[in-house]
Backbone as a ProteinNet text record, in pm:
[ID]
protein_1_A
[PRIMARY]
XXXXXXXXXXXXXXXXXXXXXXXXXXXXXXXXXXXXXXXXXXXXXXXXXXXXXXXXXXXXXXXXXXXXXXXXXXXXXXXXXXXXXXXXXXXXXXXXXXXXXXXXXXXXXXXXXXXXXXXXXXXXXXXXXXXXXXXXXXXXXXXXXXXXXXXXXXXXXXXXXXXXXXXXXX
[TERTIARY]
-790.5	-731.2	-663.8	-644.8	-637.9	-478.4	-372.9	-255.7	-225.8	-76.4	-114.3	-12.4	-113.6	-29.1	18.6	181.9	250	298.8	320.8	352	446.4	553.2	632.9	610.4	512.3	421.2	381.7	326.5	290.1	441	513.9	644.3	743.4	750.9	852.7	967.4	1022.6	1141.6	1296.2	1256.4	1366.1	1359.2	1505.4	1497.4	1453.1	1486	1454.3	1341	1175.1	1125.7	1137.2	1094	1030.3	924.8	928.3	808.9	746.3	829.9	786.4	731.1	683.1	636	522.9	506.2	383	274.3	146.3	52.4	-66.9	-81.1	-191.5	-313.2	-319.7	-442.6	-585.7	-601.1	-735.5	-777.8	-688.4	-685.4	-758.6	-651.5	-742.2	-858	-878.8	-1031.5	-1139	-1097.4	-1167.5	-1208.6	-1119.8	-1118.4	-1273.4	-1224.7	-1275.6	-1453.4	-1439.5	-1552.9	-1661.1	-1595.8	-1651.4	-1657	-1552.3	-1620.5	-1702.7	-1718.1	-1855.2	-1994.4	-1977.6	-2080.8	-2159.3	-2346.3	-2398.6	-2443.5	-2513.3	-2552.9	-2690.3	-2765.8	-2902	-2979.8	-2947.4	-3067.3	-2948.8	-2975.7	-2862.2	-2775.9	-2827.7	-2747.4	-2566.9	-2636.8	-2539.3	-2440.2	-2466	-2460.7	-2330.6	-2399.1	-2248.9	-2189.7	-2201.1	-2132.7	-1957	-2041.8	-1960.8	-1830.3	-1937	-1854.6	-1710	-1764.4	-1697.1	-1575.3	-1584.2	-1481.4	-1400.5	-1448.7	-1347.7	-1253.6	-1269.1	-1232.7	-1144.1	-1146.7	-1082.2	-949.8	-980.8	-883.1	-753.1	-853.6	-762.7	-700.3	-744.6	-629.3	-540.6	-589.2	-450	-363.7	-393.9	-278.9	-211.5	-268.3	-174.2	-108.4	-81.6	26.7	131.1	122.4	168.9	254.8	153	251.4	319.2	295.6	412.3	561.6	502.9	640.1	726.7	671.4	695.6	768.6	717.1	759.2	895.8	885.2	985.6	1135.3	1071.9	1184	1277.1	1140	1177.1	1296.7	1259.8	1360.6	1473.5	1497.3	1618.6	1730	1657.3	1654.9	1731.7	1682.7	1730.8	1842.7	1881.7	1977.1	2105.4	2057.3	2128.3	2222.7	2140.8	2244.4	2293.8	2250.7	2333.6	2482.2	2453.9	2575.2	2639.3	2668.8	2671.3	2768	2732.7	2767.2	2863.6	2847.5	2981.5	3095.7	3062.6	3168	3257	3174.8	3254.6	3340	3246.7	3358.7	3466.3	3446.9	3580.6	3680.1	3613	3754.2	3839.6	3735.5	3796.4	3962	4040.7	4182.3	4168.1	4264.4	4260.1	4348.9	4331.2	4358.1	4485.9	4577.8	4750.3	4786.4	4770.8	4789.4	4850.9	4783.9	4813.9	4699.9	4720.1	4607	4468.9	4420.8	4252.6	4141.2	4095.2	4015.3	3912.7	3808.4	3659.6	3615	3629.7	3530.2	3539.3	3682.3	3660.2	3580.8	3645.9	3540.8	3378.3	3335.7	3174.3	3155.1	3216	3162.1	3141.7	3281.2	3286.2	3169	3147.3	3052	2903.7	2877.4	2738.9	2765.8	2866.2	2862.9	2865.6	2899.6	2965.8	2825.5	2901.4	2770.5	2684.7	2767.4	2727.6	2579.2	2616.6	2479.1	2402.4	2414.9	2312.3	2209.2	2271.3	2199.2	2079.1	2147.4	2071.4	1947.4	2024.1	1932.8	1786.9	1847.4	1729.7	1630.9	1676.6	1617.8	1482	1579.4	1495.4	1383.2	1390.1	1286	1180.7	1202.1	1126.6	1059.2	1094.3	1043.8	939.2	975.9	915.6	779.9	811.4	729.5	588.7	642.4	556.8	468.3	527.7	455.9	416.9	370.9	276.3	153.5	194.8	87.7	-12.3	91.4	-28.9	-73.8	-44.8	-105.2	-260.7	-227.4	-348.7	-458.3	-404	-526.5	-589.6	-501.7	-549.1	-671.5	-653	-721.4	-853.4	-860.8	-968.5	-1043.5	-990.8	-1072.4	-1143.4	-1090.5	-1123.1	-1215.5	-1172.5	-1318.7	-1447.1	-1419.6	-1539.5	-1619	-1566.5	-1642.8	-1682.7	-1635.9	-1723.7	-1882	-1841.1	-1977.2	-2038.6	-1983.3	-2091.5	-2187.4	-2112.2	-2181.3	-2271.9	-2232.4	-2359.6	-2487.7	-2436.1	-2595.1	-2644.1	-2620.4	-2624.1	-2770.1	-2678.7	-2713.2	-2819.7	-2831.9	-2976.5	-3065.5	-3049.2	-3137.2	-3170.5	-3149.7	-3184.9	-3296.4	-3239.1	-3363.5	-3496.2	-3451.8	-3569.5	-3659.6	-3634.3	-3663.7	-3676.1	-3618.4	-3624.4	-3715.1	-3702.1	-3794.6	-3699.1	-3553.9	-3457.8	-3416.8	-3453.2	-3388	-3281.7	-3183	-3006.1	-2965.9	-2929	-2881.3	-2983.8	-2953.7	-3012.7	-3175	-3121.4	-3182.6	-3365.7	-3434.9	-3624.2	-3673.2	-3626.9	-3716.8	-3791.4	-3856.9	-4014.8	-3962.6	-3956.7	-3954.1	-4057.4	-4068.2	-4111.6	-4281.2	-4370	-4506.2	-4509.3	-4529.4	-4531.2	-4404.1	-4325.9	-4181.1	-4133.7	-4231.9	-4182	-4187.8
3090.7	2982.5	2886	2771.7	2666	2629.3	2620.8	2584.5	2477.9	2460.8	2394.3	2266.2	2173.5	2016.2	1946	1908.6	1831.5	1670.1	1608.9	1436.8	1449.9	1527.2	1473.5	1556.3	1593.2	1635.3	1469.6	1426.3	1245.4	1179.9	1196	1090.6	1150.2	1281.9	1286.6	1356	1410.9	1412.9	1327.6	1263.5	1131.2	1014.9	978.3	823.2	712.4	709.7	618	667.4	634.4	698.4	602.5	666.3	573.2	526.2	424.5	366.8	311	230.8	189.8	274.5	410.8	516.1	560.1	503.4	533.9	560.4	663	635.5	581.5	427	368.5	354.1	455.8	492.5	486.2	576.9	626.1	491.5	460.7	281.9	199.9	173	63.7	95.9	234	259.4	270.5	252.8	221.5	112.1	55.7	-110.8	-180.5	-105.3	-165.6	-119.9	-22.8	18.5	-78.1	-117.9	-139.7	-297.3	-337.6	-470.3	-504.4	-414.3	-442.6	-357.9	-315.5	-200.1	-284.9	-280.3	-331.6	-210.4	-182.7	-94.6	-122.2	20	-15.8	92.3	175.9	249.3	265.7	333.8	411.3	488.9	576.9	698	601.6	508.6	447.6	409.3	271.6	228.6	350.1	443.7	539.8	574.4	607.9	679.2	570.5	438.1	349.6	361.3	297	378.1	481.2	591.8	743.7	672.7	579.6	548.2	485.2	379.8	276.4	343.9	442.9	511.3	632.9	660	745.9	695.5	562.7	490.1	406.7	411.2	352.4	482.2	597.7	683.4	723.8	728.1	749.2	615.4	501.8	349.9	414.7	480.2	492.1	583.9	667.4	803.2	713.3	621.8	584.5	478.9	367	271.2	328.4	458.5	542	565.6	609.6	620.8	465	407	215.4	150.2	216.4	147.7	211.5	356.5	466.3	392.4	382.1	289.5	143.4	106.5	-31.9	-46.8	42.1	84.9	117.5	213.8	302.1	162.6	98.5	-37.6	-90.4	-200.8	-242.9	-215.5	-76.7	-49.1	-23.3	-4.7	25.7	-97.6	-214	-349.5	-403.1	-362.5	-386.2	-319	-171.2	-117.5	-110.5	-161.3	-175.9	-323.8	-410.9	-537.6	-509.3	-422.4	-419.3	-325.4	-213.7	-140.3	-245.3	-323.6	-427.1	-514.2	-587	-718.9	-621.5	-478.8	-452.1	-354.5	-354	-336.7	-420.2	-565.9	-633	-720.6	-734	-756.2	-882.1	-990.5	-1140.4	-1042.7	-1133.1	-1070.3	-1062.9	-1216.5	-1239.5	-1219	-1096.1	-1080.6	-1146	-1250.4	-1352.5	-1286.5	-1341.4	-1306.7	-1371.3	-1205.9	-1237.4	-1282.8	-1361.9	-1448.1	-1362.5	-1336.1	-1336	-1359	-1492.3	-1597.3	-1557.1	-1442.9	-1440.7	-1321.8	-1224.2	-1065.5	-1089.9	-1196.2	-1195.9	-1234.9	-1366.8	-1382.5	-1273.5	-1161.4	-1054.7	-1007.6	-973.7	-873.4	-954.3	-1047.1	-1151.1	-1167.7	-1167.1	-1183.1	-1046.3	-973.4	-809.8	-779.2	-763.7	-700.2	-573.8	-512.7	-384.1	-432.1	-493.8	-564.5	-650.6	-689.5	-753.3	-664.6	-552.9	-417.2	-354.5	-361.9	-285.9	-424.7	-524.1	-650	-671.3	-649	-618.7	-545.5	-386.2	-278.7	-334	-353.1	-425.7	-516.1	-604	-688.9	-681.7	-556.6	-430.9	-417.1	-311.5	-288.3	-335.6	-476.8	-517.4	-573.9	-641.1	-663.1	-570.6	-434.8	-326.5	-304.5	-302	-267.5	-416.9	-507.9	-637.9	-632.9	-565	-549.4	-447.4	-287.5	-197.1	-237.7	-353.6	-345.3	-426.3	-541.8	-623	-540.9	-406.1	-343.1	-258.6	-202.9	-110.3	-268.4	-332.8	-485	-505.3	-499.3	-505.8	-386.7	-256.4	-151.7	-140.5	-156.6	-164.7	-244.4	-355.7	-490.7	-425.7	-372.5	-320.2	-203.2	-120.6	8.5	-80.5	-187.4	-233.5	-301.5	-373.4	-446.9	-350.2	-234.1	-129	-51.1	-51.9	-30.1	-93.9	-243.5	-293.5	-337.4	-302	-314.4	-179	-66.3	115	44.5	27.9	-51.8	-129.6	-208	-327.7	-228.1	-141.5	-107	50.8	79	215.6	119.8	-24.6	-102.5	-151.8	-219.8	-288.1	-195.9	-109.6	-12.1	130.2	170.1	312.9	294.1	169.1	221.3	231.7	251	313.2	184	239.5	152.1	140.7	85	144.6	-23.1	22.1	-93	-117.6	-221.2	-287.1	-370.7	-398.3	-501.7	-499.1	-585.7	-532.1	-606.2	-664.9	-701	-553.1	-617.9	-500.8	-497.7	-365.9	-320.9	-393.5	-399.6	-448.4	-341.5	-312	-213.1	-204	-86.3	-53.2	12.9	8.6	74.4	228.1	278.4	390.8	511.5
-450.8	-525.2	-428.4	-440.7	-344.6	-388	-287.1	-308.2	-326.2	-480.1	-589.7	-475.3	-542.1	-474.2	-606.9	-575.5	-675.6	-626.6	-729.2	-721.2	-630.7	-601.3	-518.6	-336.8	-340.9	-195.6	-172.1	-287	-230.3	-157.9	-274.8	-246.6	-142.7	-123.1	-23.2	-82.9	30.8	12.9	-31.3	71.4	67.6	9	-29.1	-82.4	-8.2	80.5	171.2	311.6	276.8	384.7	506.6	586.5	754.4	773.1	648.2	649.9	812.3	886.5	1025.4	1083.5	1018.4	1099.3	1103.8	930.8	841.9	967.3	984.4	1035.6	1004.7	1099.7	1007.2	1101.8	1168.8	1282.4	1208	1133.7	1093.2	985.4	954.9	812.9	938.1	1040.6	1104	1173.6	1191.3	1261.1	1179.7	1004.7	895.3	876.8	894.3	841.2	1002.6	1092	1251.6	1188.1	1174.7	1204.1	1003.5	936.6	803.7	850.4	961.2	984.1	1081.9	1177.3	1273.2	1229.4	1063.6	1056.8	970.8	969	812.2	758.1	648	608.6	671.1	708.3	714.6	645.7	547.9	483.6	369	255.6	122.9	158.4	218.7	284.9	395.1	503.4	558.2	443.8	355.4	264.6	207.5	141.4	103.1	145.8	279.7	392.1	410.7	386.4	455.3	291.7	172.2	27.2	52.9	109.7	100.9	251.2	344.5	423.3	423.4	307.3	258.3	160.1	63.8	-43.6	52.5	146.8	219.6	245.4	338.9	369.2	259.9	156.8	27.1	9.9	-44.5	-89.1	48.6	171.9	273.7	234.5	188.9	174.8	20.4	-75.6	-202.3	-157.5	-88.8	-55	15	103.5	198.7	50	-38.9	-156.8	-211.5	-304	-327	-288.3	-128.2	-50.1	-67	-44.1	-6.6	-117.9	-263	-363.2	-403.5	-399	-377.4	-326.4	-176.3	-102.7	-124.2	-140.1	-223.3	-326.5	-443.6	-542.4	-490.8	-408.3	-346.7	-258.1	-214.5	-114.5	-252.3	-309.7	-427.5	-451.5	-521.6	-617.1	-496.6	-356.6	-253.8	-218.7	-205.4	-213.3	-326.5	-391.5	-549.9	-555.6	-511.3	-518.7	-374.1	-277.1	-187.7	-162.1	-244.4	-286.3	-380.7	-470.7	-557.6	-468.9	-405	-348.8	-303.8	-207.8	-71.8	-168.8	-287.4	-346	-422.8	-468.8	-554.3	-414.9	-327.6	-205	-159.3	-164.8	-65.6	-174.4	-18.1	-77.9	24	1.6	59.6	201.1	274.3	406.3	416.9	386.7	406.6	307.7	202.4	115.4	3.2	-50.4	-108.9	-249.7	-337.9	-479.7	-437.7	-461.4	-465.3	-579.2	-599	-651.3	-698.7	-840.6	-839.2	-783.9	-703.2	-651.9	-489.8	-456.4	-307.3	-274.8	-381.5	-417.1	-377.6	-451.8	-481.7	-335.1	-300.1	-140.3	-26.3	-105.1	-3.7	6.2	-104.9	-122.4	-53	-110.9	-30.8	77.5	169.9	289.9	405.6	363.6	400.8	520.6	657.5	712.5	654.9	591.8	528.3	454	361	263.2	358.6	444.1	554.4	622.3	622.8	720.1	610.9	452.8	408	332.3	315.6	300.3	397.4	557.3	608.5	611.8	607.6	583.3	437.4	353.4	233.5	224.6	332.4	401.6	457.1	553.9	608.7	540.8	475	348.5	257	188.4	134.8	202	316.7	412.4	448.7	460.1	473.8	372.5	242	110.2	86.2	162.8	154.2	240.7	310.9	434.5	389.4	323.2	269.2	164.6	39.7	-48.4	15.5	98	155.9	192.5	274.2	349.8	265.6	137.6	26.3	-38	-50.6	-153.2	-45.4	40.5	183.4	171.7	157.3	168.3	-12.7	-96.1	-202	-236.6	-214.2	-196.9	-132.5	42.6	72.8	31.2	-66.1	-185.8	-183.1	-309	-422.4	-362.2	-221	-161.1	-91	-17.8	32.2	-109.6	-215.6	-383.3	-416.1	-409.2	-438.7	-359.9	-242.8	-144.1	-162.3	-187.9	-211.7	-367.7	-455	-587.8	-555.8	-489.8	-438.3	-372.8	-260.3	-206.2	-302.5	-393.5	-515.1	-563.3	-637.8	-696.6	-619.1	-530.2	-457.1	-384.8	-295.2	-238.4	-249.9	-355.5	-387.3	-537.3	-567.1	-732.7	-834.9	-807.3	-911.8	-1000.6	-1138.9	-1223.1	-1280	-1274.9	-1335.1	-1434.5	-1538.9	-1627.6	-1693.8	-1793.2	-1890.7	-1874.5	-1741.1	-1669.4	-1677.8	-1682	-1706.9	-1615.4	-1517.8	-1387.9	-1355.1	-1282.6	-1261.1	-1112.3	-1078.1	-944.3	-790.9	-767.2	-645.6	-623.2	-600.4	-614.4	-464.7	-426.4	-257.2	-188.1	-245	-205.2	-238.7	-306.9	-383.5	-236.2
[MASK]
++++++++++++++++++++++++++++++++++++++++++++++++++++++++++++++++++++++++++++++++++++++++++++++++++++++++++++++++++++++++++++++++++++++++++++++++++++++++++++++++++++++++++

């Protein structure tokens, strides 16, 4: 019996992963090799299918984590921003303002650190969604040349479709 894998084996442990760490080795030697590759028989053709689809599910383990973070990021300067504006006291202790609280809090290096982090972040989960949208695109076009060369060349008929096969190819 094969040991059981659960949703949070995808997501992790932690709230906040290392994403900058993510490994995106085998993605870009996917991506390298699907753009200097053509298909030249069916068999290639899927092969190339089964590498792009590889590389997409290593990018959804990795969005998971990203979006995970993202969230954690978020609610982190939110509350982070309120700690700072309901600490902060006017310096010469004179009466403190709403209006000086909120600045505190928007200005606070504290919320700058995690503002960046957030940026990161978001930044990262822009980049994997692009390369997940690239590898996905290329299934679908290594599919349909797989798909062209079943019809034209193999004889195979799939769909609705009543064009007459090509005679000599079988």
């Amino acid at each position: 019996m094969s040991q059981q894998v659960r949703l949070g084996d995808f997501l992790g442990d932690e709230l906040e992963e290392d994403f900058v760490n993510f490994d995106l080795t085998e993605i870009q030697q996917v991506l390298e090799k699907l753009q200097n590759t053509d298909a030249i028989d069916l068999a290639h053709a899927e092969l190339l299918q089964q590498q792009a689809l590889r590389g997409a599910d290593i990018l959804t383990e990795y969005l998971g984590k990203i979006v995970k973070t993202v969230g954690y990021l978020e609610a982190k300067v939110n509350s982070t921003k309120n700690k700072v504006s309901l600490d902060y006291q006017a310096p010469d202790g004179a009466r403190t303002t709403l209006d000086m609280k909120k600045w505190a809090g928007e200005s606070s290096p504290e919320v700058e650190q995690v503002q960046i982090k957030l940026a990161k972040a978001k930044g990262s989960k822009l980049v994997l969604e692009r390369k997940y949208e690239i590898l996905v695109k290329s299934h679908h076009h290594f599919k349909d040349i797989a798909q062209g060369l079943r019809r034209t060349i193999l004889g195979y008929s799939q769909g609705t479709t009543t064009e007459k096969v090509p005679e000599g190819y079988e």
